[in-house]
Every structure is written in C-alpha cells, then in structure tokens.
mmCIF file of C-alpha atoms in Angstrom:
data_model
loop_
_atom_site.group_PDB
_atom_site.id
_atom_site.type_symbol
_atom_site.label_atom_id
_atom_site.label_comp_id
_atom_site.label_asym_id
_atom_site.label_seq_id
_atom_site.Cartn_x
_atom_site.Cartn_y
_atom_site.Cartn_z
ATOM 1 C CA GLY A 51 -106.433 24.939 -12.696
ATOM 2 C CA GLN A 52 -102.699 24.922 -12.336
ATOM 3 C CA GLN A 53 -100.992 25.364 -15.686
ATOM 4 C CA VAL A 54 -97.462 24.201 -16.306
ATOM 5 C CA MET A 55 -95.218 24.732 -19.290
ATOM 6 C CA GLN A 56 -92.766 22.174 -20.517
ATOM 7 C CA ILE A 57 -89.664 22.797 -22.551
ATOM 8 C CA PRO A 58 -88.636 21.854 -25.074
ATOM 9 C CA GLN A 59 -91.762 20.971 -27.010
ATOM 10 C CA TYR A 60 -89.800 18.633 -29.269
ATOM 11 C CA GLN A 61 -86.389 17.027 -28.918
ATOM 12 C CA HIS A 62 -84.504 14.835 -31.360
ATOM 13 C CA VAL A 63 -81.457 13.012 -30.026
ATOM 14 C CA GLN A 64 -79.069 10.411 -31.301
ATOM 15 C CA GLU A 65 -79.343 7.119 -29.513
ATOM 16 C CA GLY A 66 -76.969 7.187 -26.578
ATOM 17 C CA GLU A 67 -77.252 10.919 -25.987
ATOM 18 C CA ASP A 68 -78.826 12.341 -22.875
ATOM 19 C CA PHE A 69 -82.200 14.088 -22.777
ATOM 20 C CA THR A 70 -83.814 16.489 -20.334
ATOM 21 C CA THR A 71 -87.282 17.984 -20.199
ATOM 22 C CA TYR A 72 -88.246 20.776 -17.857
ATOM 23 C CA CYS A 73 -91.590 21.530 -16.282
ATOM 24 C CA ASN A 74 -92.189 25.045 -14.985
ATOM 25 C CA SER A 75 -95.039 26.490 -12.958
ATOM 26 C CA SER A 76 -95.770 30.050 -11.925
ATOM 27 C CA THR A 77 -97.229 28.801 -8.656
ATOM 28 C CA THR A 78 -95.949 26.503 -5.952
ATOM 29 C CA LEU A 79 -96.960 22.921 -6.530
ATOM 30 C CA SER A 80 -98.021 20.432 -3.909
ATOM 31 C CA ASN A 81 -96.796 17.367 -5.735
ATOM 32 C CA ILE A 82 -95.931 16.618 -9.323
ATOM 33 C CA GLN A 83 -96.280 13.502 -11.376
ATOM 34 C CA TRP A 84 -94.690 12.410 -14.636
ATOM 35 C CA TYR A 85 -96.327 10.350 -17.359
ATOM 36 C CA LYS A 86 -95.061 8.841 -20.591
ATOM 37 C CA GLN A 87 -97.126 8.367 -23.719
ATOM 38 C CA ARG A 88 -95.665 6.113 -26.386
ATOM 39 C CA PRO A 89 -96.603 6.873 -29.992
ATOM 40 C CA GLY A 90 -100.110 5.542 -30.565
ATOM 41 C CA GLY A 91 -100.489 4.760 -26.896
ATOM 42 C CA HIS A 92 -101.979 6.226 -23.791
ATOM 43 C CA PRO A 93 -100.266 8.073 -20.937
ATOM 44 C CA VAL A 94 -98.721 5.852 -18.309
ATOM 45 C CA PHE A 95 -97.741 6.970 -14.834
ATOM 46 C CA LEU A 96 -94.009 7.044 -14.182
ATOM 47 C CA ILE A 97 -93.437 8.678 -10.823
ATOM 48 C CA GLN A 98 -94.592 11.214 -8.250
ATOM 49 C CA LEU A 99 -92.443 13.785 -6.476
ATOM 50 C CA VAL A 100 -93.581 15.264 -3.201
ATOM 51 C CA LYS A 101 -90.774 16.935 -1.284
ATOM 52 C CA SER A 102 -88.846 20.088 -2.057
ATOM 53 C CA GLY A 103 -85.563 19.191 -3.759
ATOM 54 C CA GLU A 104 -86.562 15.545 -4.104
ATOM 55 C CA VAL A 105 -84.619 13.377 -6.530
ATOM 56 C CA LYS A 106 -85.805 9.962 -7.642
ATOM 57 C CA LYS A 107 -84.233 7.529 -10.065
ATOM 58 C CA GLN A 108 -85.666 4.784 -12.198
ATOM 59 C CA LYS A 109 -82.835 3.062 -14.034
ATOM 60 C CA ARG A 110 -81.673 5.656 -16.606
ATOM 61 C CA LEU A 111 -84.379 8.164 -15.651
ATOM 62 C CA THR A 112 -83.759 10.820 -13.005
ATOM 63 C CA PHE A 113 -86.600 12.994 -11.737
ATOM 64 C CA GLN A 114 -86.097 16.178 -9.739
ATOM 65 C CA PHE A 115 -88.422 18.527 -7.909
ATOM 66 C CA GLY A 116 -87.160 22.066 -7.456
ATOM 67 C CA GLU A 117 -86.365 23.546 -4.083
ATOM 68 C CA ALA A 118 -89.191 26.059 -4.449
ATOM 69 C CA LYS A 119 -91.536 23.341 -5.782
ATOM 70 C CA LYS A 120 -92.206 25.432 -8.870
ATOM 71 C CA ASN A 121 -90.304 23.319 -11.347
ATOM 72 C CA SER A 122 -89.368 19.773 -12.077
ATOM 73 C CA SER A 123 -87.194 17.931 -14.551
ATOM 74 C CA LEU A 124 -86.828 14.520 -16.102
ATOM 75 C CA HIS A 125 -83.387 13.478 -17.309
ATOM 76 C CA ILE A 126 -82.725 10.375 -19.354
ATOM 77 C CA THR A 127 -79.151 9.133 -19.546
ATOM 78 C CA ALA A 128 -77.977 7.392 -22.699
ATOM 79 C CA THR A 129 -81.292 7.347 -24.515
ATOM 80 C CA GLN A 130 -82.550 4.222 -26.216
ATOM 81 C CA THR A 131 -85.147 3.800 -28.932
ATOM 82 C CA THR A 132 -87.543 2.522 -26.290
ATOM 83 C CA ASP A 133 -87.506 5.998 -24.720
ATOM 84 C CA VAL A 134 -89.385 7.457 -27.684
ATOM 85 C CA GLY A 135 -92.631 9.144 -26.709
ATOM 86 C CA THR A 136 -94.105 12.216 -25.141
ATOM 87 C CA TYR A 137 -93.369 13.006 -21.534
ATOM 88 C CA PHE A 138 -95.906 14.955 -19.530
ATOM 89 C CA CYS A 139 -95.673 16.462 -16.109
ATOM 90 C CA ALA A 140 -98.830 16.917 -14.070
ATOM 91 C CA PRO A 141 -99.284 18.811 -10.831
ATOM 92 C CA THR A 142 -101.485 16.761 -8.545
ATOM 93 C CA GLY A 143 -104.402 17.973 -6.558
ATOM 94 C CA ASN A 144 -108.079 18.210 -7.164
ATOM 95 C CA GLN A 145 -107.791 18.687 -10.877
ATOM 96 C CA PHE A 146 -105.459 16.740 -13.067
ATOM 97 C CA TYR A 147 -104.032 19.224 -15.502
ATOM 98 C CA PHE A 148 -101.103 18.127 -17.605
ATOM 99 C CA GLY A 149 -98.139 20.052 -18.856
ATOM 100 C CA THR A 150 -97.744 20.788 -22.538
ATOM 101 C CA GLY A 151 -95.507 17.753 -23.009
ATOM 102 C CA THR A 152 -92.131 17.109 -24.590
ATOM 103 C CA SER A 153 -92.010 14.807 -27.580
ATOM 104 C CA LEU A 154 -88.787 12.805 -27.705
ATOM 105 C CA THR A 155 -87.485 11.226 -30.889
ATOM 106 C CA VAL A 156 -84.477 8.942 -30.649
ATOM 107 C CA ILE A 157 -82.493 8.456 -33.844
ATOM 108 C CA PRO A 158 -80.842 5.025 -34.011
ATOM 109 C CA ASP B 203 -103.495 -3.226 -19.566
ATOM 110 C CA SER B 204 -104.539 -0.331 -17.329
ATOM 111 C CA GLY B 205 -107.920 -1.821 -16.468
ATOM 112 C CA VAL B 206 -109.742 1.179 -17.932
ATOM 113 C CA THR B 207 -111.950 0.282 -20.884
ATOM 114 C CA GLN B 208 -113.019 2.716 -23.554
ATOM 115 C CA THR B 209 -115.403 2.067 -26.403
ATOM 116 C CA PRO B 210 -115.479 2.441 -29.279
ATOM 117 C CA LYS B 211 -111.817 2.581 -30.284
ATOM 118 C CA HIS B 212 -112.595 4.441 -33.471
ATOM 119 C CA LEU B 213 -115.538 6.581 -34.475
ATOM 120 C CA ILE B 214 -116.133 8.274 -37.805
ATOM 121 C CA THR B 215 -119.025 10.648 -38.161
ATOM 122 C CA ALA B 216 -120.149 13.764 -39.962
ATOM 123 C CA THR B 217 -120.388 17.376 -38.921
ATOM 124 C CA GLY B 218 -123.512 18.218 -36.996
ATOM 125 C CA GLN B 219 -123.896 14.723 -35.609
ATOM 126 C CA ARG B 220 -123.894 13.540 -32.015
ATOM 127 C CA VAL B 221 -121.810 10.736 -30.563
ATOM 128 C CA THR B 222 -121.385 9.037 -27.211
ATOM 129 C CA LEU B 223 -118.089 7.758 -25.884
ATOM 130 C CA ARG B 224 -118.088 5.216 -23.107
ATOM 131 C CA CYS B 225 -115.625 4.515 -20.324
ATOM 132 C CA SER B 226 -115.472 1.851 -17.640
ATOM 133 C CA PRO B 227 -113.019 2.678 -14.863
ATOM 134 C CA ARG B 228 -110.717 0.269 -13.110
ATOM 135 C CA SER B 229 -112.424 -1.917 -10.581
ATOM 136 C CA GLY B 230 -112.612 0.015 -7.319
ATOM 137 C CA ASP B 231 -111.927 3.433 -8.822
ATOM 138 C CA LEU B 232 -114.582 6.005 -8.054
ATOM 139 C CA SER B 233 -113.357 8.893 -10.136
ATOM 140 C CA VAL B 234 -113.373 9.295 -13.903
ATOM 141 C CA TYR B 235 -111.676 11.980 -15.960
ATOM 142 C CA TRP B 236 -112.074 12.888 -19.608
ATOM 143 C CA TYR B 237 -109.322 14.379 -21.734
ATOM 144 C CA GLN B 238 -109.100 15.549 -25.319
ATOM 145 C CA GLN B 239 -105.876 15.205 -27.290
ATOM 146 C CA SER B 240 -105.726 16.761 -30.723
ATOM 147 C CA LEU B 241 -102.991 15.914 -33.218
ATOM 148 C CA ASP B 242 -99.610 16.840 -31.783
ATOM 149 C CA GLN B 243 -101.331 18.537 -28.886
ATOM 150 C CA GLY B 244 -101.232 17.999 -25.196
ATOM 151 C CA LEU B 245 -103.875 16.563 -22.953
ATOM 152 C CA GLN B 246 -106.743 18.970 -22.441
ATOM 153 C CA PHE B 247 -108.698 18.276 -19.280
ATOM 154 C CA LEU B 248 -112.420 18.272 -19.934
ATOM 155 C CA ILE B 249 -114.270 17.092 -16.852
ATOM 156 C CA GLN B 250 -114.032 14.908 -13.760
ATOM 157 C CA TYR B 251 -116.659 12.850 -11.975
ATOM 158 C CA TYR B 252 -116.479 11.265 -8.569
ATOM 159 C CA ASN B 253 -118.958 8.633 -7.488
ATOM 160 C CA GLY B 254 -121.627 9.926 -9.836
ATOM 161 C CA GLU B 255 -121.168 13.619 -9.139
ATOM 162 C CA GLU B 256 -119.368 16.212 -11.212
ATOM 163 C CA ARG B 257 -116.264 17.285 -9.317
ATOM 164 C CA ALA B 258 -114.318 19.514 -11.655
ATOM 165 C CA LYS B 259 -114.781 21.118 -15.022
ATOM 166 C CA GLY B 260 -112.005 22.039 -17.390
ATOM 167 C CA ASN B 261 -112.040 23.254 -20.967
ATOM 168 C CA ILE B 262 -115.246 21.503 -21.919
ATOM 169 C CA LEU B 263 -117.426 23.044 -24.603
ATOM 170 C CA GLU B 264 -121.122 23.590 -23.998
ATOM 171 C CA ARG B 265 -121.816 21.161 -26.861
ATOM 172 C CA PHE B 266 -120.175 18.460 -24.776
ATOM 173 C CA SER B 267 -121.613 16.835 -21.703
ATOM 174 C CA ALA B 268 -120.787 13.881 -19.525
ATOM 175 C CA GLN B 269 -122.202 11.807 -16.755
ATOM 176 C CA GLN B 270 -121.188 9.015 -14.445
ATOM 177 C CA PHE B 271 -123.700 6.295 -13.751
ATOM 178 C CA PRO B 272 -124.371 4.349 -10.526
ATOM 179 C CA ASP B 273 -122.220 1.487 -11.776
ATOM 180 C CA LEU B 274 -119.444 4.119 -12.146
ATOM 181 C CA HIS B 275 -119.077 3.890 -15.885
ATOM 182 C CA SER B 276 -119.067 7.231 -17.630
ATOM 183 C CA GLU B 277 -120.229 8.578 -20.946
ATOM 184 C CA LEU B 278 -119.041 11.651 -22.814
ATOM 185 C CA ASN B 279 -121.610 13.077 -25.205
ATOM 186 C CA LEU B 280 -120.432 15.267 -28.049
ATOM 187 C CA SER B 281 -123.091 17.059 -30.080
ATOM 188 C CA SER B 282 -123.267 19.378 -33.083
ATOM 189 C CA LEU B 283 -119.894 18.029 -34.043
ATOM 190 C CA GLU B 284 -117.436 20.210 -35.905
ATOM 191 C CA LEU B 285 -114.318 19.323 -37.850
ATOM 192 C CA GLY B 286 -112.219 20.681 -35.017
ATOM 193 C CA ASP B 287 -113.654 18.139 -32.616
ATOM 194 C CA SER B 288 -111.644 15.429 -34.342
ATOM 195 C CA ALA B 289 -109.276 14.183 -31.680
ATOM 196 C CA LEU B 290 -108.314 11.329 -29.416
ATOM 197 C CA TYR B 291 -110.497 11.259 -26.333
ATOM 198 C CA PHE B 292 -109.058 9.607 -23.265
ATOM 199 C CA CYS B 293 -110.766 8.488 -20.151
ATOM 200 C CA ALA B 294 -108.787 7.980 -16.984
ATOM 201 C CA SER B 295 -109.718 6.769 -13.542
ATOM 202 C CA SER B 296 -108.395 7.022 -10.027
ATOM 203 C CA VAL B 297 -109.441 5.680 -6.669
ATOM 204 C CA GLU B 298 -110.788 8.834 -5.072
ATOM 205 C CA GLY B 299 -110.087 11.727 -7.395
ATOM 206 C CA GLY B 300 -108.128 14.290 -5.516
ATOM 207 C CA ALA B 301 -105.988 12.605 -2.924
ATOM 208 C CA ALA B 302 -102.411 13.824 -3.030
ATOM 209 C CA ASN B 303 -100.852 10.486 -3.871
ATOM 210 C CA GLU B 304 -103.303 9.345 -6.492
ATOM 211 C CA LYS B 305 -102.239 8.517 -9.985
ATOM 212 C CA LEU B 306 -104.337 8.251 -13.091
ATOM 213 C CA PHE B 307 -104.872 5.117 -15.127
ATOM 214 C CA PHE B 308 -105.737 5.819 -18.730
ATOM 215 C CA GLY B 309 -107.796 3.888 -21.201
ATOM 216 C CA SER B 310 -106.632 3.332 -24.757
ATOM 217 C CA GLY B 311 -108.756 6.192 -26.028
ATOM 218 C CA THR B 312 -111.422 6.746 -28.650
ATOM 219 C CA GLN B 313 -110.231 8.234 -31.919
ATOM 220 C CA LEU B 314 -112.966 10.496 -33.224
ATOM 221 C CA SER B 315 -112.902 11.639 -36.817
ATOM 222 C CA VAL B 316 -115.442 14.226 -37.913
ATOM 223 C CA LEU B 317 -115.734 14.465 -41.684
#
C-alpha cells in the first residue's frame, strides 16, 4: 500500500501560534484525505483534496495538495486549545493507509 | 456519533487467550476496515472487507483473522494473545470501499489490554 510520512511527529505550540503539518509520499497520489483524532477519540474526516495544487480552507484550517500530487499540508492559523489532537493524512484508493500522524499540543 | 458501533469498549485478558471484537458499520455502508493503534502510534491498517468478501489485507498477523457476515457486521478475532497486542482497535466503514471520493467513518474503538 501507499506509505506516507508526516512531519513533524510532535508539535507543541502556544495558543495563538500557527501550526503546519506536512505529508510526503514517494509516489504520486490520486487523492488525499485528512483526519483529526482528538485525545481519547476516534479519527474524524476533515477534508479531501483531489486536484494538483488544490487549496481548501475550513475556517482557520488551510489544506494544500502539491503540484506533483506527492505532498500535502495542513496549516492552522492562530491555534486554539480545541485544535489539540493528532492529524493524519491518508491517500485514498483501494486501501486506506494512513500517514504517521502529527500530534499537536496547544499550550494555553 | 459516526454511526459505527464497536463492542466491547474495553477488554482485559491474559496472554495466550483469544478474543473477538465486533463492529457494526453505518447503515448502508458495505465496506468495513480494521485498524490497530498502539500507544502513541499511528493507525495500522489490518484488513478490509466489502460485502462479505475480503478486499485488502494490510499488516495483519496470522494469529488474527476477521470476517464480515451477511448482515454486514464484522468480527476481528485475535488469538494466542501477546503483551504486544495491547492496543486500541478501530473499525471503520465506508459505502463501497475503494471509490475515489469515499471517506471513512470510525467507531469509538475497543481498548484491548493483554496482561
């Protein structure tokens, strides 16, 4: 299956700071999805990116798909304590493999 | 509430034992996926079923097996349990299991502790 690496593995930020996680693949991806898992919770779908260079926004979250469709990023502007959790990317297709995840801690 | 139901929520057992985890997908979803998440680890894909048939296999040990029944619920059987099998096991479902625009809906998971 397609394997993707996410960096960083962990990120601690002060509330109000920005945060970015990167998802990198060695192969070209068809589509990519992002999920969020709150502490003690289960992964929840956030968004799907399909087109090369696509940018989508959800309030303070900005998702990008690279031009070569080999990488993607999630940027959070002015983090809040509600943003705490682990963010996973997942290339879509016949098998749902997830990236290694980035765990975000927001310090009030 | 995702609509995916997993039971039990917690399971404590001993090494060498066998357990069964159960998952009921969202109404209308034909595909079920099983994932293992160890402490501070990512989501390891184990296996996928679609409409009763195995569709894809991931990093599933030979001691583990799964099936999907005619009513579409699925069971994950873990046998000869080892300490390292302690983890959170998630089930997820999707409508078809492979379409480009499908997203997964996860259950709340079963926390397995092997002592």
